[in-house]
Coordinates of C-alpha atoms in Angstrom, one line a residue:
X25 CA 115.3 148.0 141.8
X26 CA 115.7 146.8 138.5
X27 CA 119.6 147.2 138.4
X28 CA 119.2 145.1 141.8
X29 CA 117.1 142.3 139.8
X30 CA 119.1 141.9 136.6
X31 CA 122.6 141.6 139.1
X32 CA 120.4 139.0 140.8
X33 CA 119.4 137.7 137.4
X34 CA 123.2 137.0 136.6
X35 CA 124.0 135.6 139.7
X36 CA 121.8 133.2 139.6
X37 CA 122.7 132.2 135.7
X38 CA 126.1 131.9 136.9
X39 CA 124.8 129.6 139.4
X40 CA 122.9 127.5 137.5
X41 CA 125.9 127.2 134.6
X42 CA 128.2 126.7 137.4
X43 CA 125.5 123.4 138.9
X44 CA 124.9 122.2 135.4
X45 CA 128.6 122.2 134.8
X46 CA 129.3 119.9 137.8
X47 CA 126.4 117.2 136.6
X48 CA 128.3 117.3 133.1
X49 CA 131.5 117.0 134.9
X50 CA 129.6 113.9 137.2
X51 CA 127.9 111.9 134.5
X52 CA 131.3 112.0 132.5
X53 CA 133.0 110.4 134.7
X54 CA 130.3 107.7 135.7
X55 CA 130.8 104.1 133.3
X56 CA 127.7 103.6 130.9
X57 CA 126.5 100.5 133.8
X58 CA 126.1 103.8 136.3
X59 CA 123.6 106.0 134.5
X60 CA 120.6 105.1 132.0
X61 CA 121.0 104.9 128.2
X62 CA 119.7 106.8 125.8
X63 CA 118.6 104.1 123.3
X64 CA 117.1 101.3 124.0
X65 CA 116.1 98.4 121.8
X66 CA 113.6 96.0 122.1
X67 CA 114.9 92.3 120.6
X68 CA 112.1 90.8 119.9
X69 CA 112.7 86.8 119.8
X70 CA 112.9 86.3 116.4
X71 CA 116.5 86.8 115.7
X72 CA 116.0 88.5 112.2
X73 CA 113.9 91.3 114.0
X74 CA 116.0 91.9 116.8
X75 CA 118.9 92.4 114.3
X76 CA 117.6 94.9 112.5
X77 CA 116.9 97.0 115.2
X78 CA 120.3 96.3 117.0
X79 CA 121.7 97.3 113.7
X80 CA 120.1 100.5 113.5
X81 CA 121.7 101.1 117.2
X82 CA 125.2 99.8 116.0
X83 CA 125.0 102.7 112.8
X84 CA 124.1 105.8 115.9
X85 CA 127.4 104.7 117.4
X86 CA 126.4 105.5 120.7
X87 CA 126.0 103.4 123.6
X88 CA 122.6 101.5 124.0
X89 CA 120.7 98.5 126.2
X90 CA 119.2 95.6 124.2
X91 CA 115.7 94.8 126.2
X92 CA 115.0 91.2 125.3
X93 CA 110.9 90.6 125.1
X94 CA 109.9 87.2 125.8
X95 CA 106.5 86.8 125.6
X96 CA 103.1 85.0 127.4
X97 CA 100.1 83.3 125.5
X98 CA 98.9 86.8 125.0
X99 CA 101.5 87.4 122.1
X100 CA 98.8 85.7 119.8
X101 CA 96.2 88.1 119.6
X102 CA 96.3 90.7 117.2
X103 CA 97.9 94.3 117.9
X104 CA 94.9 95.7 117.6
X105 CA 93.4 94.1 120.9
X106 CA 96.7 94.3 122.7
X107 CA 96.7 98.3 122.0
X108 CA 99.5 100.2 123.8
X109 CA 100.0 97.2 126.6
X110 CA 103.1 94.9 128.3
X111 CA 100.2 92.6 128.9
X112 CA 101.5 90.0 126.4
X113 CA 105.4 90.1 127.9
X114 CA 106.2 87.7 130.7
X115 CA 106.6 89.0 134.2
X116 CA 110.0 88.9 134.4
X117 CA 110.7 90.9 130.8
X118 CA 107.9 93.5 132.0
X119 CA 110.7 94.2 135.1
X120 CA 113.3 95.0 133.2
X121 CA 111.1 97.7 131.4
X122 CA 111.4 100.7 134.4
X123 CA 112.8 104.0 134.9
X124 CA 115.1 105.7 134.3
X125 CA 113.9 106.3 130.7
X126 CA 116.0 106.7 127.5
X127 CA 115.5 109.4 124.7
X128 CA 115.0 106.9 122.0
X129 CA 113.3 103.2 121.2
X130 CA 114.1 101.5 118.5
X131 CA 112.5 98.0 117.3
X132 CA 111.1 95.6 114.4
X133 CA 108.4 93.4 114.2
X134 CA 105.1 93.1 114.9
X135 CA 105.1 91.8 118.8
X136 CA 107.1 94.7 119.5
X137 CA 105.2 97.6 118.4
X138 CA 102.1 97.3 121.7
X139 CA 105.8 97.6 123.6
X140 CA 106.9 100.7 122.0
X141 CA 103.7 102.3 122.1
X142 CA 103.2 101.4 126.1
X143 CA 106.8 102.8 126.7
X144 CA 105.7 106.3 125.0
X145 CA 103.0 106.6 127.2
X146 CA 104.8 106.1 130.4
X147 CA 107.3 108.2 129.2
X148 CA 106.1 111.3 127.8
X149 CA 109.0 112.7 125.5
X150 CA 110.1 109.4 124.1
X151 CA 110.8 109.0 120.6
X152 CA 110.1 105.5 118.5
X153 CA 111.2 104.6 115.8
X154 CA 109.7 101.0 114.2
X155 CA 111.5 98.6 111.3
X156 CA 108.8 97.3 109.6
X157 CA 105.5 98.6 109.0
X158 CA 103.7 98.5 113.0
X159 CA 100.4 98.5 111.8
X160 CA 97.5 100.0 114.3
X161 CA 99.3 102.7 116.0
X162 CA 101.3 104.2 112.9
X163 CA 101.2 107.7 114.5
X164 CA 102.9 106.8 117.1
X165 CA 106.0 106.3 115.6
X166 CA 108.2 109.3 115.1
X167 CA 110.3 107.4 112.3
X168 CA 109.4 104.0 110.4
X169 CA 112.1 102.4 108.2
X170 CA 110.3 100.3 105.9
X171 CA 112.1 98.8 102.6
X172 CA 111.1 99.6 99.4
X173 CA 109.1 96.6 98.2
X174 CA 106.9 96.9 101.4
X175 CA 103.8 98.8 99.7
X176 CA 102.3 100.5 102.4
X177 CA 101.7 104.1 102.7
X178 CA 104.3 106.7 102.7
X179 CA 103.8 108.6 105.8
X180 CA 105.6 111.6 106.7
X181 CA 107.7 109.4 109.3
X182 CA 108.4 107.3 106.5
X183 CA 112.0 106.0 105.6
X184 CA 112.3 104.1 102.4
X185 CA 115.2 101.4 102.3
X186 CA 116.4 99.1 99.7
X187 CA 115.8 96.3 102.0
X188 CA 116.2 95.2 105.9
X189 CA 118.6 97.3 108.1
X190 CA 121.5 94.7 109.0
X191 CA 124.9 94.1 110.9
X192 CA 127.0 92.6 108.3
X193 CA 129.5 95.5 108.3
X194 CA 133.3 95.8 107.2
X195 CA 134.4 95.3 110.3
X196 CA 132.6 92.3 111.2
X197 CA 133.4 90.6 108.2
X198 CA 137.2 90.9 109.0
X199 CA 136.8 89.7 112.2
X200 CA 134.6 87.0 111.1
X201 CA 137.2 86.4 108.1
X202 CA 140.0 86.1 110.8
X203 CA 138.2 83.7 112.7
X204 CA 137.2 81.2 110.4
X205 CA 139.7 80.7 108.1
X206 CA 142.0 78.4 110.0
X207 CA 138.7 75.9 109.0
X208 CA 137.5 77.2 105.5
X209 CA 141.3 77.3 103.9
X210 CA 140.8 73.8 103.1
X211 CA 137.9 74.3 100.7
X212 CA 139.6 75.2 97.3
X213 CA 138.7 77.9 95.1
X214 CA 136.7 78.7 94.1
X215 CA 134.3 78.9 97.3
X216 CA 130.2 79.2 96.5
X217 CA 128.3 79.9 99.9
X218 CA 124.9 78.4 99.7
X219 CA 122.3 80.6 101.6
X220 CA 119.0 79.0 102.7
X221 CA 115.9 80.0 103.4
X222 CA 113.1 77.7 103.5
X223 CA 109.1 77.6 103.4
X224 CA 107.1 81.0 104.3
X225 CA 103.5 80.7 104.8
X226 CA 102.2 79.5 101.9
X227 CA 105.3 79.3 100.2
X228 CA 106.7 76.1 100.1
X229 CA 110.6 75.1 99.3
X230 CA 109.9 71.8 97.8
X231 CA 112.2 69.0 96.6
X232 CA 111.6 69.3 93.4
X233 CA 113.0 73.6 94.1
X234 CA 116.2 72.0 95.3
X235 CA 116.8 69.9 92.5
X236 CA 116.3 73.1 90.2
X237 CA 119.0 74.8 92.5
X238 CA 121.4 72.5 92.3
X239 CA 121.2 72.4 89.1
X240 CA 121.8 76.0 88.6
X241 CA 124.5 76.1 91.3
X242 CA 126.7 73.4 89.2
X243 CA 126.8 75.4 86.2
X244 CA 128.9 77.7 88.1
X245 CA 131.3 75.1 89.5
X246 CA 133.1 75.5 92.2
X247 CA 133.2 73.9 96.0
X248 CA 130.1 74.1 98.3
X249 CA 129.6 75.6 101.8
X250 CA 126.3 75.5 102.5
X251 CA 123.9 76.9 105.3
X252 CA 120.3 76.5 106.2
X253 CA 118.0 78.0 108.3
X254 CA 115.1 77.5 111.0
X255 CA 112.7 77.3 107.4
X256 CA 114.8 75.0 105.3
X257 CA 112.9 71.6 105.5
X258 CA 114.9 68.5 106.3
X259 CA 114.2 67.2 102.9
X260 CA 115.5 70.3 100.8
X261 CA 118.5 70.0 102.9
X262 CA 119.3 66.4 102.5
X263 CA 118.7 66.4 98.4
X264 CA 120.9 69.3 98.2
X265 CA 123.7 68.2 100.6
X266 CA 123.7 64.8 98.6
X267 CA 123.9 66.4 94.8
X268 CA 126.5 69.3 95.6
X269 CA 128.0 67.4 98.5
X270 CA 129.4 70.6 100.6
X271 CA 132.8 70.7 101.7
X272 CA 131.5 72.8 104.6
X273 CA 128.2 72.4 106.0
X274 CA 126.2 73.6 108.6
X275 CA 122.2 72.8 109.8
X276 CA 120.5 75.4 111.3
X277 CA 120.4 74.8 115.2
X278 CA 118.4 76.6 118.1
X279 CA 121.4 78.3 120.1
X280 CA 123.7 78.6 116.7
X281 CA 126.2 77.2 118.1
X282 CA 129.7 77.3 116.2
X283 CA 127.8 79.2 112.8
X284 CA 129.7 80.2 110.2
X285 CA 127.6 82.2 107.9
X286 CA 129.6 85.3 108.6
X287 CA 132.5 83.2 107.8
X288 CA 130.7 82.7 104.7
X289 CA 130.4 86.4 103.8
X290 CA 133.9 86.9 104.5
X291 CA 135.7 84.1 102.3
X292 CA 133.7 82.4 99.8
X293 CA 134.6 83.5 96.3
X294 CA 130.4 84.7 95.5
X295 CA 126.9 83.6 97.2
X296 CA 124.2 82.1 95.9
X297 CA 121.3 82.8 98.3
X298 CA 117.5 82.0 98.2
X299 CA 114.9 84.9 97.3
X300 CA 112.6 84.2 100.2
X301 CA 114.7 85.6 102.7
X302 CA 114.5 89.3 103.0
X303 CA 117.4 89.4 105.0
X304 CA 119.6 87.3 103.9
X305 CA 119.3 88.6 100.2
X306 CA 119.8 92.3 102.1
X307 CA 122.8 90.9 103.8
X308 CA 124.4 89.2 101.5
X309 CA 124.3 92.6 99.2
X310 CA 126.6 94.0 101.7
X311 CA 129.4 91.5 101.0
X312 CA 131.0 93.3 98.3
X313 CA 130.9 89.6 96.7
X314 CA 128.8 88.4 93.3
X315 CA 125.8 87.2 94.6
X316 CA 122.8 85.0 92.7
X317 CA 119.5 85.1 94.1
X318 CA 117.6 81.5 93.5
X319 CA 113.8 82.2 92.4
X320 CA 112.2 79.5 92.0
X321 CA 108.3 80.8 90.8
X322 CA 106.2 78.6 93.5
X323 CA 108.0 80.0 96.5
X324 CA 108.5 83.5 96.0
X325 CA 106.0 85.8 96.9
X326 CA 105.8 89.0 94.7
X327 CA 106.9 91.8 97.4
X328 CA 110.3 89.6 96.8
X329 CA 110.1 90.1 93.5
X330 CA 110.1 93.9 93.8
X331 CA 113.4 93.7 96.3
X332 CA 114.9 91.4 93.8
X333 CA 114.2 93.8 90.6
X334 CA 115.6 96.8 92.8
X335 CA 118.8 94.7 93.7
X336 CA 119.0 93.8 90.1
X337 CA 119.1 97.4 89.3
X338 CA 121.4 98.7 91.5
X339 CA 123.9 96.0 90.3
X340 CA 124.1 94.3 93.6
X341 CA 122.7 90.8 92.4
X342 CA 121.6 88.8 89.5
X343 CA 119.2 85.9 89.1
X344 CA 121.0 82.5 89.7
X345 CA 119.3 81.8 86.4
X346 CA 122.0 84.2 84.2
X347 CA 124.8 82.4 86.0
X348 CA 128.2 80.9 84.1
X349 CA 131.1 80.4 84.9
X350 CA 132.4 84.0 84.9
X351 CA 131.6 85.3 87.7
X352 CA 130.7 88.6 87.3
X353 CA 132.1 91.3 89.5
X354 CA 129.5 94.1 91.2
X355 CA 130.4 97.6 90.9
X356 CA 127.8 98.8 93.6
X357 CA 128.6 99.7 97.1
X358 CA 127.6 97.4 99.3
X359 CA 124.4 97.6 100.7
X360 CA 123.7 99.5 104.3
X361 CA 120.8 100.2 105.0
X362 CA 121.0 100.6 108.8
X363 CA 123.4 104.0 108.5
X364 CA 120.5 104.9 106.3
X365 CA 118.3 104.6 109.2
X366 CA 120.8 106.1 111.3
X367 CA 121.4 109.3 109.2
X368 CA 117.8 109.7 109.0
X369 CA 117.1 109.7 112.8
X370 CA 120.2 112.2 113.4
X371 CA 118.9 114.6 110.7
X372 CA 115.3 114.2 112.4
X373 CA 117.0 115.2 116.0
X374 CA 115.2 112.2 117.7
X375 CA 118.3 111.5 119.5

């Protein structure tokens, strides 16, 4: 009898190896539209969130599906009355958030996290991982990539970063160098691409801040593209536009039509961007350019400060204060904090 049950054992391995064999075989040949990814990412709606977490996917190098959240009224109330909950997501976004299930989640900011959390408890098995600190619900995260100046505590899901996870890669640049330079090749050189932010909360980029940065800006000489963002009041904008009159401009607009920052990253000669900006100071780190950060006291807030000292020290940036006409040239690698991410989810097998 038991010679009779371990043939019948092997037989039905054999089986079994021979079935899973054929669903390998199946699933290769199906194209990614045919089966369910593996990673998702929720975009939240604020463009800066959604790229860090689309970044993060881009670093996996493995095919994913980009879930974008709109949201209801709902979205205002705090996380901590929404819970675990797709109550705050309209209709149609909750729709696209079905079965079949992926392996991993991966999203930033704060809107997104009742989304991840919901997702894990219809789907028992999934792994999160959060950019950005989530707040209530912490533990539900299996990784949370949160840069160093953030100063919250170090969990054991934890992942420090120098700054935000980002997209600016070699690649891109060089396409994004290709593209544009049919337009920029008229401004001479040496190029200066003026990154800005604008007013945060409290923070206010005032006119008499612009002055100060022009100022600063001219003792490096050089011609002016310049780029502002959905923060950058109208006023800041216009003062700086008419004291370093740009050879290359472009105002911030709601579908971003025909932007050029990347374009920015690839050929200007070395940035000068503003300190309120988490992301761009992060992104423009991964240029492999000089870049000057602009820190004017009244609108920098002091978790800033602590990304600017750590991009200081790792010889990535300086303060546009220090700036003269020699440039000076960065002997850091550039800045990528989204393999970082990446690396740290592969080593944690959560994919």
């Amino acid at each position: 009898p038991s010679l009779s049950l371990c043939r019948h054992s092997r037989l039905r391995h054999r089986r079994n190896t021979r079935g899973h064999q054929r669903l390998r075989d199946c699933l290769r040949g199906l194209s990614v539209s045919d089966r369910a990814e593996r990673i998702w990412v929720l975009a939240d709606d604020r463009v800066g969130h959604a790229n860090q977490a689309v970044a993060v996917a881009e670093a996996l190098d493995a095919p994913f599906d980009t879930k974008r959240l709109r949201y209801n009224d709902l979205a205002q109330l705090p996380n901590a009355l929404l819970g675990a909950s797709l109550d705050h997501l309209t209709s149609e976004t909750r729709g696209t958030l079905a079965p079949p299930w992926p392996v991993l989640v991966i999203a930033a900011g704060r809107r997104t996290v009742p989304v991840a959390r919901a997702l894990r408890r219809k789907a028992p098995g999934l792994r999160c991982v959060q950019c950005m600190w989530p707040g209530v619900g912490a533990a539900d995260f299996d990784l949370i990539a949160l840069p160093a100046h953030d100063r919250q505590q170090d969990l054991a899901t934890v992942v420090r970063t120098v700054g935000a996870p980002h997209r600016v890669t070699r690649q891109r640049l060089a396409e994004a160098g290709e593209m544009w330079t049919p337009w920029l090749d008229r401004v001479p050189r040496p190029r200066i691409a003026l990154l800005l932010g604008g007013t945060t909360g409290r923070r206010n980029f005032a006119p008499d801040d612009a002055e100060l940065l022009a100022a600063q800006i001219r003792v490096i000489g050089g011609s002016i593209m310049m780029t502002s963002s959905r923060r950058t009041p109208v006023s800041v904008r216009d003062i700086l536009a008419s004291q370093l009159r740009p050879l290359h401009r472009y105002d911030w607009s709601e579908d971003g039509t025909d932007n050029p920052y990347l374009g920015y990253l690839a050929l200007a000669d070395t940035l000068v961007v503003t300190g309120d900006s988490t992301g761009m100071c992060t992104e423009a780190c991964a240029s492999g350019l000089p870049v000057y950060i602009f820190t004017a006291a009244d609108m920098i807030a002091g978790k800033h400060r602590v990304l600017h000292k750590a991009l200081y020290a790792a010889g990535l940036a300086r303060p546009l204060e220090t700036a003269t006409k020699d440039l000076y040239q960065p002997d850091a690698t550039p800045l990528d904090d989204a393999t970082s991410v990446a690396r740290a989810i592969r080593e944690r097998d959560l994919l």
